[in-house]
Tab-separated table of C-alpha atoms in Angstrom:
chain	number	residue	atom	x	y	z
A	252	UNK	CA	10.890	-6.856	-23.933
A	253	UNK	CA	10.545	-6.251	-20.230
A	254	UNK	CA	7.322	-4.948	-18.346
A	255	UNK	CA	7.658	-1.479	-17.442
A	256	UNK	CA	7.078	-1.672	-13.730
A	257	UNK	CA	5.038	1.002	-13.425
A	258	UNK	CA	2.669	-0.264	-16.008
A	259	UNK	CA	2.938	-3.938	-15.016
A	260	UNK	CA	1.889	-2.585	-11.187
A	261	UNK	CA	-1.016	-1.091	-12.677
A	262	UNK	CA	-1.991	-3.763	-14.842
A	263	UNK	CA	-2.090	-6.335	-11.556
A	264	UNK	CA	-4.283	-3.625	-9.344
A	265	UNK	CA	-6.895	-3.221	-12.241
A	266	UNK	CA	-6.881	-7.272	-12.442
A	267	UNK	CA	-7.798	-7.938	-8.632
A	268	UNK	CA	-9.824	-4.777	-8.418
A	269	UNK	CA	-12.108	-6.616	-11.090
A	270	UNK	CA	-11.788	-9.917	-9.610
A	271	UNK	CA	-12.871	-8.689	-6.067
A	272	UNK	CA	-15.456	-6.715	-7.397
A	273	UNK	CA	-17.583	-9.555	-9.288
A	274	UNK	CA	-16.386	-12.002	-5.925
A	275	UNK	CA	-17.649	-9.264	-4.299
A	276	UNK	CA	-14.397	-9.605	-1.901
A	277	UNK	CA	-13.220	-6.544	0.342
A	278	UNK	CA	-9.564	-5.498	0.545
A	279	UNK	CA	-6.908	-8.055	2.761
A	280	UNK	CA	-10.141	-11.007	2.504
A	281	UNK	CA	-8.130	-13.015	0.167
A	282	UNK	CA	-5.401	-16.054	1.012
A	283	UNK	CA	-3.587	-18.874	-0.740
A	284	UNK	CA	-5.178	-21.996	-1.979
A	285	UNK	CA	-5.427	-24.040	0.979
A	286	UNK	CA	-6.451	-21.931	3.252
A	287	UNK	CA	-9.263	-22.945	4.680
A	288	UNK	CA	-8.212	-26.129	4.930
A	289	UNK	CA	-4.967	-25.338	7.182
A	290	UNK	CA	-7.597	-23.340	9.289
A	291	UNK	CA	-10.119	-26.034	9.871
A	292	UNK	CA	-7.542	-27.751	11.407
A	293	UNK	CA	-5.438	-25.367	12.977
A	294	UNK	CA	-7.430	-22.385	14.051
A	295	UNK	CA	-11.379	-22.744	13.518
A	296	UNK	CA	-11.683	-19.194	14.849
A	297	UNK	CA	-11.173	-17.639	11.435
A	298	UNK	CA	-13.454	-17.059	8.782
A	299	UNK	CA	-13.476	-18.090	4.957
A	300	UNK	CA	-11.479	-15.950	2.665
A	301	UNK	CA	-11.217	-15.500	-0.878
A	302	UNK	CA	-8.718	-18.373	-2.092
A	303	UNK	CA	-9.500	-18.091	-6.102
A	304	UNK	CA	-8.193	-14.642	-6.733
A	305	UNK	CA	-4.444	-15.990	-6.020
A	306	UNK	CA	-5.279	-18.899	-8.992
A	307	UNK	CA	-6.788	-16.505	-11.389
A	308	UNK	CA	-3.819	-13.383	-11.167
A	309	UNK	CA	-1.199	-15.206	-12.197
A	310	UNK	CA	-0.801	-13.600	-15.695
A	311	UNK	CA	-0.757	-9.890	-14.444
A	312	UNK	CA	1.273	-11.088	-11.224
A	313	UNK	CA	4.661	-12.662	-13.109
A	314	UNK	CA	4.767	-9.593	-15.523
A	315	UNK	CA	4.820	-7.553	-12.133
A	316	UNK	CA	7.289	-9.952	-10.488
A	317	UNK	CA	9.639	-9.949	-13.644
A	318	UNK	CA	9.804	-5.834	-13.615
A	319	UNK	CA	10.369	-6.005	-9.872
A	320	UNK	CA	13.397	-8.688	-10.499
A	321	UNK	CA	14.739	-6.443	-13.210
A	322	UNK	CA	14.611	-3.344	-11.207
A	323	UNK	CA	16.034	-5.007	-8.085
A	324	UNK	CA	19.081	-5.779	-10.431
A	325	UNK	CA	19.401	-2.280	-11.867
A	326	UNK	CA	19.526	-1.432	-7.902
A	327	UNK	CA	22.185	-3.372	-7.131
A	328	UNK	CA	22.888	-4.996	-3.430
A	329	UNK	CA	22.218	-3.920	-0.215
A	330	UNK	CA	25.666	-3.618	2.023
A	331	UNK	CA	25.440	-5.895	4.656
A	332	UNK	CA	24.566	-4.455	7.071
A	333	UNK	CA	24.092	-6.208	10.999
A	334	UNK	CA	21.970	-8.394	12.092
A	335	UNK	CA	18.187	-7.947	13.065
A	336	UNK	CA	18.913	-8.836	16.650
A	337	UNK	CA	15.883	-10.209	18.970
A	338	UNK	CA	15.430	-6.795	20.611
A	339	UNK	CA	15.250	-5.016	17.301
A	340	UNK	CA	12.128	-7.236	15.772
A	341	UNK	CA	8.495	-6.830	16.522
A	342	UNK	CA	5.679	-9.238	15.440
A	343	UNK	CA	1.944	-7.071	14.900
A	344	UNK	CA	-1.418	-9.072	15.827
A	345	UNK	CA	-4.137	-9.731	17.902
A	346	UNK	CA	-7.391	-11.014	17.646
A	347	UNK	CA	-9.479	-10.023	15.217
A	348	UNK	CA	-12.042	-11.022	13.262
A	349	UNK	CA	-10.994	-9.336	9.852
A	350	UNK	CA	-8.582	-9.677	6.976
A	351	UNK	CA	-8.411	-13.569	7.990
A	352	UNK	CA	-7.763	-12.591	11.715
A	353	UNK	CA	-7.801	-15.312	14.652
A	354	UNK	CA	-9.954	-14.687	17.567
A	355	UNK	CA	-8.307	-16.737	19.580
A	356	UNK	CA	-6.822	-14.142	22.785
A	357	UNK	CA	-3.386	-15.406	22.363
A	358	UNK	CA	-2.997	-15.371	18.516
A	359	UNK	CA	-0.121	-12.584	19.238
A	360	UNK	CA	1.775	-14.813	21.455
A	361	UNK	CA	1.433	-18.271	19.631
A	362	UNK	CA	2.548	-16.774	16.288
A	363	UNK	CA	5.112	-15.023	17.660
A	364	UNK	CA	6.631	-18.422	18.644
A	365	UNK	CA	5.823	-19.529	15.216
A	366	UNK	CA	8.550	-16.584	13.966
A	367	UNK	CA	10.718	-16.473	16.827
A	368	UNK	CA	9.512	-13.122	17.299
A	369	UNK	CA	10.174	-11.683	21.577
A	370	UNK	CA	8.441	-8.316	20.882
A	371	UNK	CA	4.952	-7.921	20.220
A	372	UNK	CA	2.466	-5.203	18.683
A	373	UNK	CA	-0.313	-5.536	20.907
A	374	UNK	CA	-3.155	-4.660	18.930
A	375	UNK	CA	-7.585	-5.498	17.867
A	376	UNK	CA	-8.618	-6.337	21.588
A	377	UNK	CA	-9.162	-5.132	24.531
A	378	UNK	CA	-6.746	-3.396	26.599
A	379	UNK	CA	-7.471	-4.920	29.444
A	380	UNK	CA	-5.529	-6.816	32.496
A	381	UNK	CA	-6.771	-10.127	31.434
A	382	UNK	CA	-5.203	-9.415	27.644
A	383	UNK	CA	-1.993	-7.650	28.919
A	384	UNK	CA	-1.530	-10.851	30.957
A	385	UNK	CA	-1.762	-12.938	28.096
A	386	UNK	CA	1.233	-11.256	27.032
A	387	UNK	CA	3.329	-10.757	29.880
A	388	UNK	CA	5.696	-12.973	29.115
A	389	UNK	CA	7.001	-10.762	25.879
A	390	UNK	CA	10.440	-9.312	26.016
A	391	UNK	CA	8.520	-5.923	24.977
A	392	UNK	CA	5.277	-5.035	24.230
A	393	UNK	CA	3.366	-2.174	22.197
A	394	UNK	CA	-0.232	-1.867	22.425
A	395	UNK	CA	-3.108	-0.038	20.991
A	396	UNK	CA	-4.507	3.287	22.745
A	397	UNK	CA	-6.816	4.281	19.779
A	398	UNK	CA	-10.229	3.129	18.321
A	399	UNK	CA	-8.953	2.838	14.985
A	400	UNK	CA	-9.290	-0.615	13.197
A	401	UNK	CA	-9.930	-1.938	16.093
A	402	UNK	CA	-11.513	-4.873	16.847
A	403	UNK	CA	-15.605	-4.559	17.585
A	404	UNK	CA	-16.547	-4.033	21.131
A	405	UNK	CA	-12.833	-4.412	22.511
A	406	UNK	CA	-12.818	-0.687	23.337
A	407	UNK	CA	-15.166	0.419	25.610
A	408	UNK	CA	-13.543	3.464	26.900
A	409	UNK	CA	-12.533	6.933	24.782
A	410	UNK	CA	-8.592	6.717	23.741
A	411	UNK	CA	-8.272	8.940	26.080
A	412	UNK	CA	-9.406	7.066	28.889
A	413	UNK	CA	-7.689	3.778	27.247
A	414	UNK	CA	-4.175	5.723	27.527
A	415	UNK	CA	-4.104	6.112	30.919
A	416	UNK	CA	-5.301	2.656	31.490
A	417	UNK	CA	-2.096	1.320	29.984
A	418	UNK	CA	-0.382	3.979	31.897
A	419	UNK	CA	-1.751	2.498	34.740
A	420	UNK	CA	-1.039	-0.996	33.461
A	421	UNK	CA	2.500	-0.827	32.648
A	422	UNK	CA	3.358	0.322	36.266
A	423	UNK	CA	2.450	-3.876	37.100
A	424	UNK	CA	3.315	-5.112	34.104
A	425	UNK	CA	6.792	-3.725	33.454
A	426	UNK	CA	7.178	-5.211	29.185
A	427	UNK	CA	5.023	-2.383	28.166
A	428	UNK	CA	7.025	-0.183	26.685
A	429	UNK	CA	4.626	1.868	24.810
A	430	UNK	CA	1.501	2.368	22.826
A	431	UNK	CA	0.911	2.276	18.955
A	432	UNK	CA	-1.713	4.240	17.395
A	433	UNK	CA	-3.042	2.174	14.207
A	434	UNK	CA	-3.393	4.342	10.844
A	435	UNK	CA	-2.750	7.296	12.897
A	436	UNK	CA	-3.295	10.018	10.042
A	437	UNK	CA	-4.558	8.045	7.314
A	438	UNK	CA	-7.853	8.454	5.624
A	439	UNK	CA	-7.256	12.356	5.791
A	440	UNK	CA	-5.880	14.748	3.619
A	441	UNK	CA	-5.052	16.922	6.151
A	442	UNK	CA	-3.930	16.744	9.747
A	443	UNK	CA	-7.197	18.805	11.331
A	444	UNK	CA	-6.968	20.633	14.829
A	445	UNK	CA	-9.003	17.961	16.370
A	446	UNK	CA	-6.738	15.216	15.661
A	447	UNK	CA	-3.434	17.447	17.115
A	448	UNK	CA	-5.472	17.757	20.405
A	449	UNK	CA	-6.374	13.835	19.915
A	450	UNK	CA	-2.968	12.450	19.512
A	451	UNK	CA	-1.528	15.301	22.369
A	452	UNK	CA	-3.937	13.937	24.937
A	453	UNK	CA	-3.175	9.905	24.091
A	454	UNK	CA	0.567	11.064	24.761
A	455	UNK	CA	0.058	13.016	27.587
A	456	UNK	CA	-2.811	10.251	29.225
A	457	UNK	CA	0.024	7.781	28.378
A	458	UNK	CA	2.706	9.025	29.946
A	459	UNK	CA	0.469	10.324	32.796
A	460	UNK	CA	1.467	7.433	35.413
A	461	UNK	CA	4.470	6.180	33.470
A	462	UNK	CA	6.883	8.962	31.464
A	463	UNK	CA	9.240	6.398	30.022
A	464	UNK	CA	6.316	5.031	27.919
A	465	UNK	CA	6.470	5.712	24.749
A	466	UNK	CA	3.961	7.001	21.936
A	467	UNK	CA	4.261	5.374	18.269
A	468	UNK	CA	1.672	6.527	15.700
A	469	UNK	CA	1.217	4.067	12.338
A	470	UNK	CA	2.422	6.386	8.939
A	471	UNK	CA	1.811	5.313	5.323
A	472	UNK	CA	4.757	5.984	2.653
A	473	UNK	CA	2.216	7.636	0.003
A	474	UNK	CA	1.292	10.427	3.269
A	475	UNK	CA	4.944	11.371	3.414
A	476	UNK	CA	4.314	13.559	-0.200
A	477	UNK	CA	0.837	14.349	0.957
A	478	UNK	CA	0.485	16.070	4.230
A	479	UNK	CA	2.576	18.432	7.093
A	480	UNK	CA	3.210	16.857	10.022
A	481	UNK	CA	4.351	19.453	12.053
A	482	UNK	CA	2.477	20.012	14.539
A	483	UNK	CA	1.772	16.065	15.833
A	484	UNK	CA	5.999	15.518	16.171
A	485	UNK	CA	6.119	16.906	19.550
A	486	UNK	CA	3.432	14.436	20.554
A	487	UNK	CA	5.479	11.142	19.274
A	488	UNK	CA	7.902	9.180	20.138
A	489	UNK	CA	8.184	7.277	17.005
A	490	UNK	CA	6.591	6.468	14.110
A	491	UNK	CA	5.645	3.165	12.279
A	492	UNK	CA	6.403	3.233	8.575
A	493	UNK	CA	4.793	1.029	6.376
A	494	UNK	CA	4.480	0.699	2.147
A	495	UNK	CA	1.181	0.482	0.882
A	496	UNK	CA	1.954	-0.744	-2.066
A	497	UNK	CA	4.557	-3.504	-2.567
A	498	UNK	CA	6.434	-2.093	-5.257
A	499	UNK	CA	6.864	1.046	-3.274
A	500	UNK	CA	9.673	-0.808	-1.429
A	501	UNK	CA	12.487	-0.756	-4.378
A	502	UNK	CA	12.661	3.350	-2.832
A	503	UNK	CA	13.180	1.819	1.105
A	504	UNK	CA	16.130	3.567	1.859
A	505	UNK	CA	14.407	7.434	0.206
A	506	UNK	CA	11.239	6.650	1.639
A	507	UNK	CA	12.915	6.135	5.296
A	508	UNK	CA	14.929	9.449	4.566
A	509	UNK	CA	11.557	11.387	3.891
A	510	UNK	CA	9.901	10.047	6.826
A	511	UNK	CA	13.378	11.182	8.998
A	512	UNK	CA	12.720	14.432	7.348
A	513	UNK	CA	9.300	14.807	8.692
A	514	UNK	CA	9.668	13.420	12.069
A	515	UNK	CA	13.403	14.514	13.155
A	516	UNK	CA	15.329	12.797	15.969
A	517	UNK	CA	12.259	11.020	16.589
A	518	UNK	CA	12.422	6.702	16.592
A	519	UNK	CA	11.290	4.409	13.109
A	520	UNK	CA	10.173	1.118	12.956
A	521	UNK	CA	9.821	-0.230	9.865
A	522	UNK	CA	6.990	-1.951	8.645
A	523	UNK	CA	6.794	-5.505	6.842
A	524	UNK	CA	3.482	-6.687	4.964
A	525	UNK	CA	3.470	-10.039	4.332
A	526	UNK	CA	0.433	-9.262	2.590
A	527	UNK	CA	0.148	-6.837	-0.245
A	528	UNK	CA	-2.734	-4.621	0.410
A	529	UNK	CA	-2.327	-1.753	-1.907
A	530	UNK	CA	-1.699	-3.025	-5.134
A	531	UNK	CA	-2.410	-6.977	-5.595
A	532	UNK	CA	-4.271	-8.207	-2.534
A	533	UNK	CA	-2.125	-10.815	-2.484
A	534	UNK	CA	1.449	-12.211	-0.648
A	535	UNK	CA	3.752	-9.761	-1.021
A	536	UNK	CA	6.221	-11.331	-3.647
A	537	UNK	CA	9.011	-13.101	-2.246
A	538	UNK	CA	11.748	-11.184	-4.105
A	539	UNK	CA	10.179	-7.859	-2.550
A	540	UNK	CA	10.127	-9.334	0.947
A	541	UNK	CA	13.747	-10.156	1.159
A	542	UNK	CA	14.955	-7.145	-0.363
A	543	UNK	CA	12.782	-5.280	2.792
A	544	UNK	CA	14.601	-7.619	5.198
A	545	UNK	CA	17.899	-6.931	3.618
A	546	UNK	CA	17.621	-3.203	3.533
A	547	UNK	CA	16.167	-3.315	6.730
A	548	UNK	CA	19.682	-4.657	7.969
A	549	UNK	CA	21.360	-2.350	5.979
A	550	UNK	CA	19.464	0.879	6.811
A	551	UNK	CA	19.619	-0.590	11.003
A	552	UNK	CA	23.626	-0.788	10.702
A	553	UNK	CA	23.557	3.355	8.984
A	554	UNK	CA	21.285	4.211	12.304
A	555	UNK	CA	18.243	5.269	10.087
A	556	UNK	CA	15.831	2.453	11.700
A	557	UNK	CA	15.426	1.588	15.166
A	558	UNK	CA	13.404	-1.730	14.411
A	559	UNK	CA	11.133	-3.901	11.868
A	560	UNK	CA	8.025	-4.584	12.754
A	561	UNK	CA	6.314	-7.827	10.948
A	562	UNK	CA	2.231	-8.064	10.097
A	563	UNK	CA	1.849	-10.244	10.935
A	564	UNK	CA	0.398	-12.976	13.355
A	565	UNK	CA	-2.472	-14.114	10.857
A	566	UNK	CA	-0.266	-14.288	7.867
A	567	UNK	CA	1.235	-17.852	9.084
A	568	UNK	CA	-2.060	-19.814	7.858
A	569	UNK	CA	-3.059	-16.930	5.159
A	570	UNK	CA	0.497	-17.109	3.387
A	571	UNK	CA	2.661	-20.102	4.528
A	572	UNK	CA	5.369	-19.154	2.036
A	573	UNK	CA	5.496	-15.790	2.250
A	574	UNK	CA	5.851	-16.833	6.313
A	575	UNK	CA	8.451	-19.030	5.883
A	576	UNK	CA	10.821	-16.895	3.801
A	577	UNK	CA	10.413	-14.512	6.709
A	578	UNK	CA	10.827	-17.039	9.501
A	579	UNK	CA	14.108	-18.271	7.415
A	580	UNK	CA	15.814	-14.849	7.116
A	581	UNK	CA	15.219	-13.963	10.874
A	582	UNK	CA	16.572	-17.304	11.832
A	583	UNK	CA	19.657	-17.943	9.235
A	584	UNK	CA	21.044	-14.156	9.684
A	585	UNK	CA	21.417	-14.591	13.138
């Protein structure tokens, strides 16, 4: 008899809530057997992560990867759809010294070579000249105007005040296209007064020297059923929409219909996690990740995407496979 998905999702959650509890492990510290290894000898920046929670879920992770085959069947194929052209993909990163990050400055750039990736999610450090420098050489870059995950000590300045510095900074440095608030709403279960006037003043600082910038706020699928968004849309340019949880994905297409339904004419980039946060703390399974990057075609092709952004930049040494599936799609569907 088949796992009931639901139950089978559930089921792997408990199992590496447990296991991180008595490892005494926080949420995205965990990586592939090896992978300390591949860092001593290709990026000593990082710091150990939790490598024996991916040999000890095995059990509770095939049930869940056998209900998610069977439902991907019952789903059928995706059509077609076009190609995920160079100017339509983004790679997220920066340095960081969380969830396995590198804190080496260019991390962003030299991973984004690693993928073939031109665009880049600037986000963790500083905005600063010397960092925007570092990436000058991106077809188009993103980067982060809020305080929000990031990075200790790389923000200095109010997001107000860090705005209008990439205003400022985009007028030299012409690849900036925008700015990206991380987890923009998230943590709330409401949208309060204070962070309206919060996200109005990043997108009027932002645009203050530069109006063709453009403001993109980070939005969770499990906050599309949960709050009103109303009164941010006017601030926004677009919106980033990533899936907590893994299985959340076999409802791509309904999810990106909800989130058009809350933020109306406005642009959506679509989010891929090569790492499973929400429900195993592990790679996101294979089958799960090309059904993303094939309904990411599709849904580009119907005009309900505008892009796919990839997390990430410190996934390369934290899941290799996971990494290379991704690599290969980009590179064979060209």
């Amino acid at each position: 008899m088949l796992p009931n998905l639901e139950e089978a999702a559930q089921k792997l959650h408990e199992r590496s809530r447990i296991l991180r509890e008595i490892l005494r492990n926080a949420t995205g510290e965990t990586a592939a057997p090896g992978y300390w290894m591949r860092c001593a000898t290709a990026d000593a920046t990082r710091t150990p992560l939790l490598e024996e929670l991916d040999r000890q879920i095995h059990a509770e992770l095939d049930n869940f990867s056998e209900a998610v085959r069977f439902e991907i069947e019952k789903r059928g194929p995706w059509s077609p759809g076009i190609p995920l052209a160079k100017d339509k993909v983004w790679l997220w990163g920066g340095p960081t010294p969380e969830w396995g990050g590198s804190m080496q400055p260019d991390t962003l750039v030299s991973n984004a070579r690693y993928f073939d990736i031109e665009n880049g999610v600037y986000v963790y450090g500083a905005t600063s000249e010397e960092m925007i420098k570092r990436h000058a050489d991106m077809k188009q870059l993103l980067c982060m105007v809020s305080s929000t995950c990031r990075a200790p000590g790389q923000q200095p300045e109010t997001d107000a005040e860090c705005a209008e510095k990439l205003s400022l900074l985009s007028l030299k440095y012409p690849n900036i296209r925008g700015g990206m608030m991380d987890d923009m709403t998230n943590g709330s279960v409401t949208i309060s007064k204070e962070k309206v006037e919060q996200i109005r003043t990043i997108s009027a600082n932002l645009k203050k020297h530069n109006p063709a910038l453009e403001l993109y706020g980070v939005i969770y699928q499990h906050e599309l059923a949960e709050k009103d968004f109303t009164e941010i849309v006017p601030c926004l340019d677009g919106v980033n929409l990533w899936f907590w949880n893994q299985e959340k994905l076999l409802d791509l297409e309904k999810s990106v219909d909800h989130c058009r339904y809350h933020f109306p004419k406005k642009k959506i980039l679509l989010g891929l996690f090569i790492h499973d946060y929400g429900t195993a703390d592990t790679g996101t399974l294979p089958e799960l990740l090309l059904y993303e990057l094939k309904g990411a075609r599709a849904l580009l092709a119907k005009g309900k995407i505008d892009g796919l952004v990839i997390l990430g930049d410190r996934e390369v040494l934290k899941w290799p496979e996971q990494a290379a599936l991704v690599r290969g799609f980009l590179e064979a569907q060209q």
